[in-house]
Amino acid sequence: MTAIENVNIASPAFKANPYPFFARLRAEAPVYRVMVSDKQSAWLVTRYDDVVTVLKDDRFVKFGGNDPAR
């Protein structure tokens, strides 16, 4: 098994065919850290049950407790 390469998920080349990359993540690294365009990191969660868990868990939020949208 080779290491999963870092990819630019915002690039046109990636967007043209992201499916093999996501299939590999689901199989080998279902929670995967990527760098986004502004040099910040983000997490890709690629399995349905894991996504549901994250979405229902209040510990995973974009903004802190002072978010007026909450």
Short mmCIF file of N, CA and C in Angstrom, two decimals:
data_model
loop_
_atom_site.label_atom_id
_atom_site.label_comp_id
_atom_site.label_asym_id
_atom_site.label_seq_id
_atom_site.Cartn_x
_atom_site.Cartn_y
_atom_site.Cartn_z
N MET A 1 0.85 -1.17 0.00
CA MET A 1 0.00 0.00 0.00
C MET A 1 0.89 1.24 0.00
N THR A 2 0.62 2.15 -0.91
CA THR A 2 1.39 3.38 -0.97
C THR A 2 0.66 4.48 -0.22
N ALA A 3 1.41 5.49 0.17
CA ALA A 3 0.82 6.62 0.88
C ALA A 3 -0.15 7.37 -0.03
N ILE A 4 -1.17 7.92 0.57
CA ILE A 4 -2.12 8.72 -0.18
C ILE A 4 -1.48 10.07 -0.46
N GLU A 5 -1.46 10.43 -1.75
CA GLU A 5 -0.81 11.68 -2.14
C GLU A 5 -1.65 12.88 -1.75
N ASN A 6 -0.98 13.99 -1.49
CA ASN A 6 -1.70 15.23 -1.25
C ASN A 6 -2.23 15.73 -2.58
N VAL A 7 -3.46 16.16 -2.58
CA VAL A 7 -4.07 16.66 -3.80
C VAL A 7 -4.66 18.02 -3.55
N ASN A 8 -4.79 18.78 -4.61
CA ASN A 8 -5.47 20.07 -4.54
C ASN A 8 -6.93 19.82 -4.92
N ILE A 9 -7.79 19.71 -3.91
CA ILE A 9 -9.18 19.36 -4.18
C ILE A 9 -9.95 20.48 -4.86
N ALA A 10 -9.35 21.66 -4.99
CA ALA A 10 -9.99 22.78 -5.67
C ALA A 10 -9.55 22.88 -7.13
N SER A 11 -8.62 22.06 -7.55
CA SER A 11 -8.10 22.19 -8.92
C SER A 11 -9.08 21.62 -9.94
N PRO A 12 -9.08 22.19 -11.13
CA PRO A 12 -9.94 21.66 -12.19
C PRO A 12 -9.64 20.20 -12.53
N ALA A 13 -8.37 19.82 -12.49
CA ALA A 13 -8.00 18.43 -12.80
C ALA A 13 -8.61 17.47 -11.79
N PHE A 14 -8.56 17.82 -10.51
CA PHE A 14 -9.15 16.96 -9.48
C PHE A 14 -10.66 16.91 -9.65
N LYS A 15 -11.27 18.06 -9.85
CA LYS A 15 -12.73 18.12 -9.98
C LYS A 15 -13.25 17.34 -11.18
N ALA A 16 -12.42 17.18 -12.20
CA ALA A 16 -12.83 16.44 -13.38
C ALA A 16 -13.07 14.96 -13.08
N ASN A 17 -12.35 14.41 -12.10
CA ASN A 17 -12.53 12.99 -11.75
C ASN A 17 -12.08 12.74 -10.31
N PRO A 18 -12.86 13.15 -9.32
CA PRO A 18 -12.47 12.96 -7.92
C PRO A 18 -12.77 11.57 -7.38
N TYR A 19 -13.52 10.77 -8.14
CA TYR A 19 -14.07 9.52 -7.60
C TYR A 19 -13.03 8.49 -7.17
N PRO A 20 -11.95 8.26 -7.92
CA PRO A 20 -10.95 7.30 -7.44
C PRO A 20 -10.30 7.73 -6.12
N PHE A 21 -10.04 9.03 -5.98
CA PHE A 21 -9.43 9.53 -4.76
C PHE A 21 -10.35 9.31 -3.56
N PHE A 22 -11.63 9.65 -3.71
CA PHE A 22 -12.57 9.47 -2.60
C PHE A 22 -12.81 8.00 -2.29
N ALA A 23 -12.81 7.15 -3.29
CA ALA A 23 -12.96 5.71 -3.05
C ALA A 23 -11.78 5.18 -2.24
N ARG A 24 -10.59 5.66 -2.57
CA ARG A 24 -9.41 5.23 -1.81
C ARG A 24 -9.47 5.74 -0.37
N LEU A 25 -9.91 6.99 -0.19
CA LEU A 25 -10.04 7.51 1.18
C LEU A 25 -11.02 6.67 1.98
N ARG A 26 -12.18 6.35 1.40
CA ARG A 26 -13.16 5.55 2.14
C ARG A 26 -12.57 4.22 2.56
N ALA A 27 -11.72 3.64 1.73
CA ALA A 27 -11.13 2.33 2.02
C ALA A 27 -9.97 2.41 3.00
N GLU A 28 -9.14 3.45 2.89
CA GLU A 28 -7.88 3.47 3.63
C GLU A 28 -7.77 4.56 4.69
N ALA A 29 -8.42 5.69 4.50
CA ALA A 29 -8.30 6.82 5.43
C ALA A 29 -9.61 7.59 5.44
N PRO A 30 -10.65 7.06 6.08
CA PRO A 30 -11.96 7.68 5.98
C PRO A 30 -12.07 9.08 6.58
N VAL A 31 -11.15 9.46 7.43
CA VAL A 31 -11.07 10.84 7.94
C VAL A 31 -9.68 11.32 7.55
N TYR A 32 -9.63 12.30 6.66
CA TYR A 32 -8.37 12.68 6.02
C TYR A 32 -8.20 14.19 6.05
N ARG A 33 -7.03 14.63 6.46
CA ARG A 33 -6.74 16.06 6.56
C ARG A 33 -6.20 16.57 5.24
N VAL A 34 -6.75 17.70 4.77
CA VAL A 34 -6.29 18.34 3.53
C VAL A 34 -6.02 19.80 3.80
N MET A 35 -5.24 20.40 2.92
CA MET A 35 -5.01 21.84 2.98
C MET A 35 -5.96 22.49 1.97
N VAL A 36 -6.60 23.56 2.40
CA VAL A 36 -7.49 24.29 1.50
C VAL A 36 -6.76 25.49 0.93
N SER A 37 -7.38 26.19 0.03
CA SER A 37 -6.70 27.22 -0.76
C SER A 37 -6.04 28.32 0.07
N ASP A 38 -6.57 28.62 1.25
CA ASP A 38 -5.97 29.69 2.06
C ASP A 38 -4.95 29.16 3.06
N LYS A 39 -4.40 27.99 2.79
CA LYS A 39 -3.36 27.35 3.59
C LYS A 39 -3.84 26.90 4.98
N GLN A 40 -5.14 26.83 5.16
CA GLN A 40 -5.68 26.27 6.38
C GLN A 40 -6.02 24.81 6.12
N SER A 41 -6.13 24.05 7.19
CA SER A 41 -6.45 22.65 7.01
C SER A 41 -7.94 22.41 7.22
N ALA A 42 -8.41 21.33 6.62
CA ALA A 42 -9.79 20.89 6.78
C ALA A 42 -9.77 19.37 6.81
N TRP A 43 -10.83 18.81 7.30
CA TRP A 43 -10.95 17.35 7.37
C TRP A 43 -12.01 16.87 6.39
N LEU A 44 -11.67 15.86 5.61
CA LEU A 44 -12.65 15.19 4.75
C LEU A 44 -13.12 13.95 5.49
N VAL A 45 -14.41 13.83 5.66
CA VAL A 45 -15.00 12.64 6.28
C VAL A 45 -15.78 11.96 5.17
N THR A 46 -15.39 10.74 4.81
CA THR A 46 -15.85 10.15 3.56
C THR A 46 -16.83 8.98 3.70
N ARG A 47 -17.08 8.52 4.90
CA ARG A 47 -18.03 7.42 5.08
C ARG A 47 -19.33 7.96 5.67
N TYR A 48 -20.44 7.48 5.12
CA TYR A 48 -21.76 7.99 5.48
C TYR A 48 -21.99 7.99 6.99
N ASP A 49 -21.79 6.86 7.65
CA ASP A 49 -22.05 6.78 9.09
C ASP A 49 -21.17 7.76 9.88
N ASP A 50 -19.94 7.93 9.45
CA ASP A 50 -19.06 8.89 10.12
C ASP A 50 -19.55 10.32 9.91
N VAL A 51 -20.02 10.63 8.71
CA VAL A 51 -20.54 11.97 8.43
C VAL A 51 -21.76 12.26 9.31
N VAL A 52 -22.67 11.29 9.40
CA VAL A 52 -23.86 11.47 10.24
C VAL A 52 -23.45 11.72 11.69
N THR A 53 -22.49 10.97 12.18
CA THR A 53 -22.01 11.15 13.55
C THR A 53 -21.47 12.56 13.77
N VAL A 54 -20.64 13.03 12.85
CA VAL A 54 -20.06 14.37 12.97
C VAL A 54 -21.15 15.43 12.94
N LEU A 55 -22.09 15.30 12.03
CA LEU A 55 -23.14 16.31 11.90
C LEU A 55 -24.05 16.39 13.13
N LYS A 56 -24.18 15.30 13.84
CA LYS A 56 -25.05 15.28 15.03
C LYS A 56 -24.32 15.64 16.31
N ASP A 57 -23.02 15.76 16.26
CA ASP A 57 -22.21 15.99 17.46
C ASP A 57 -21.88 17.48 17.59
N ASP A 58 -22.33 18.10 18.67
CA ASP A 58 -22.11 19.53 18.88
C ASP A 58 -20.64 19.91 19.04
N ARG A 59 -19.76 18.96 19.26
CA ARG A 59 -18.34 19.29 19.38
C ARG A 59 -17.73 19.67 18.05
N PHE A 60 -18.38 19.32 16.95
CA PHE A 60 -17.88 19.63 15.63
C PHE A 60 -18.66 20.81 15.07
N VAL A 61 -18.13 22.00 15.31
CA VAL A 61 -18.79 23.21 14.83
C VAL A 61 -17.78 24.10 14.13
N LYS A 62 -18.25 24.90 13.20
CA LYS A 62 -17.37 25.82 12.49
C LYS A 62 -17.04 27.02 13.36
N PHE A 63 -18.02 27.51 14.11
CA PHE A 63 -17.84 28.70 14.93
C PHE A 63 -17.97 28.33 16.40
N GLY A 64 -17.43 29.19 17.25
CA GLY A 64 -17.50 28.95 18.69
C GLY A 64 -18.88 29.23 19.24
N GLY A 65 -18.99 29.20 20.55
CA GLY A 65 -20.27 29.36 21.23
C GLY A 65 -20.94 30.69 21.02
N ASN A 66 -20.24 31.70 20.52
CA ASN A 66 -20.84 33.02 20.31
C ASN A 66 -21.42 33.18 18.91
N ASP A 67 -21.57 32.10 18.19
CA ASP A 67 -22.11 32.16 16.84
C ASP A 67 -23.58 32.57 16.88
N PRO A 68 -23.95 33.71 16.29
CA PRO A 68 -25.34 34.17 16.33
C PRO A 68 -26.28 33.27 15.55
N ALA A 69 -25.75 32.43 14.66
CA ALA A 69 -26.61 31.56 13.87
C ALA A 69 -27.10 30.35 14.66
N ARG A 70 -26.54 30.11 15.82
CA ARG A 70 -26.90 28.92 16.60
C ARG A 70 -28.10 29.18 17.45
#
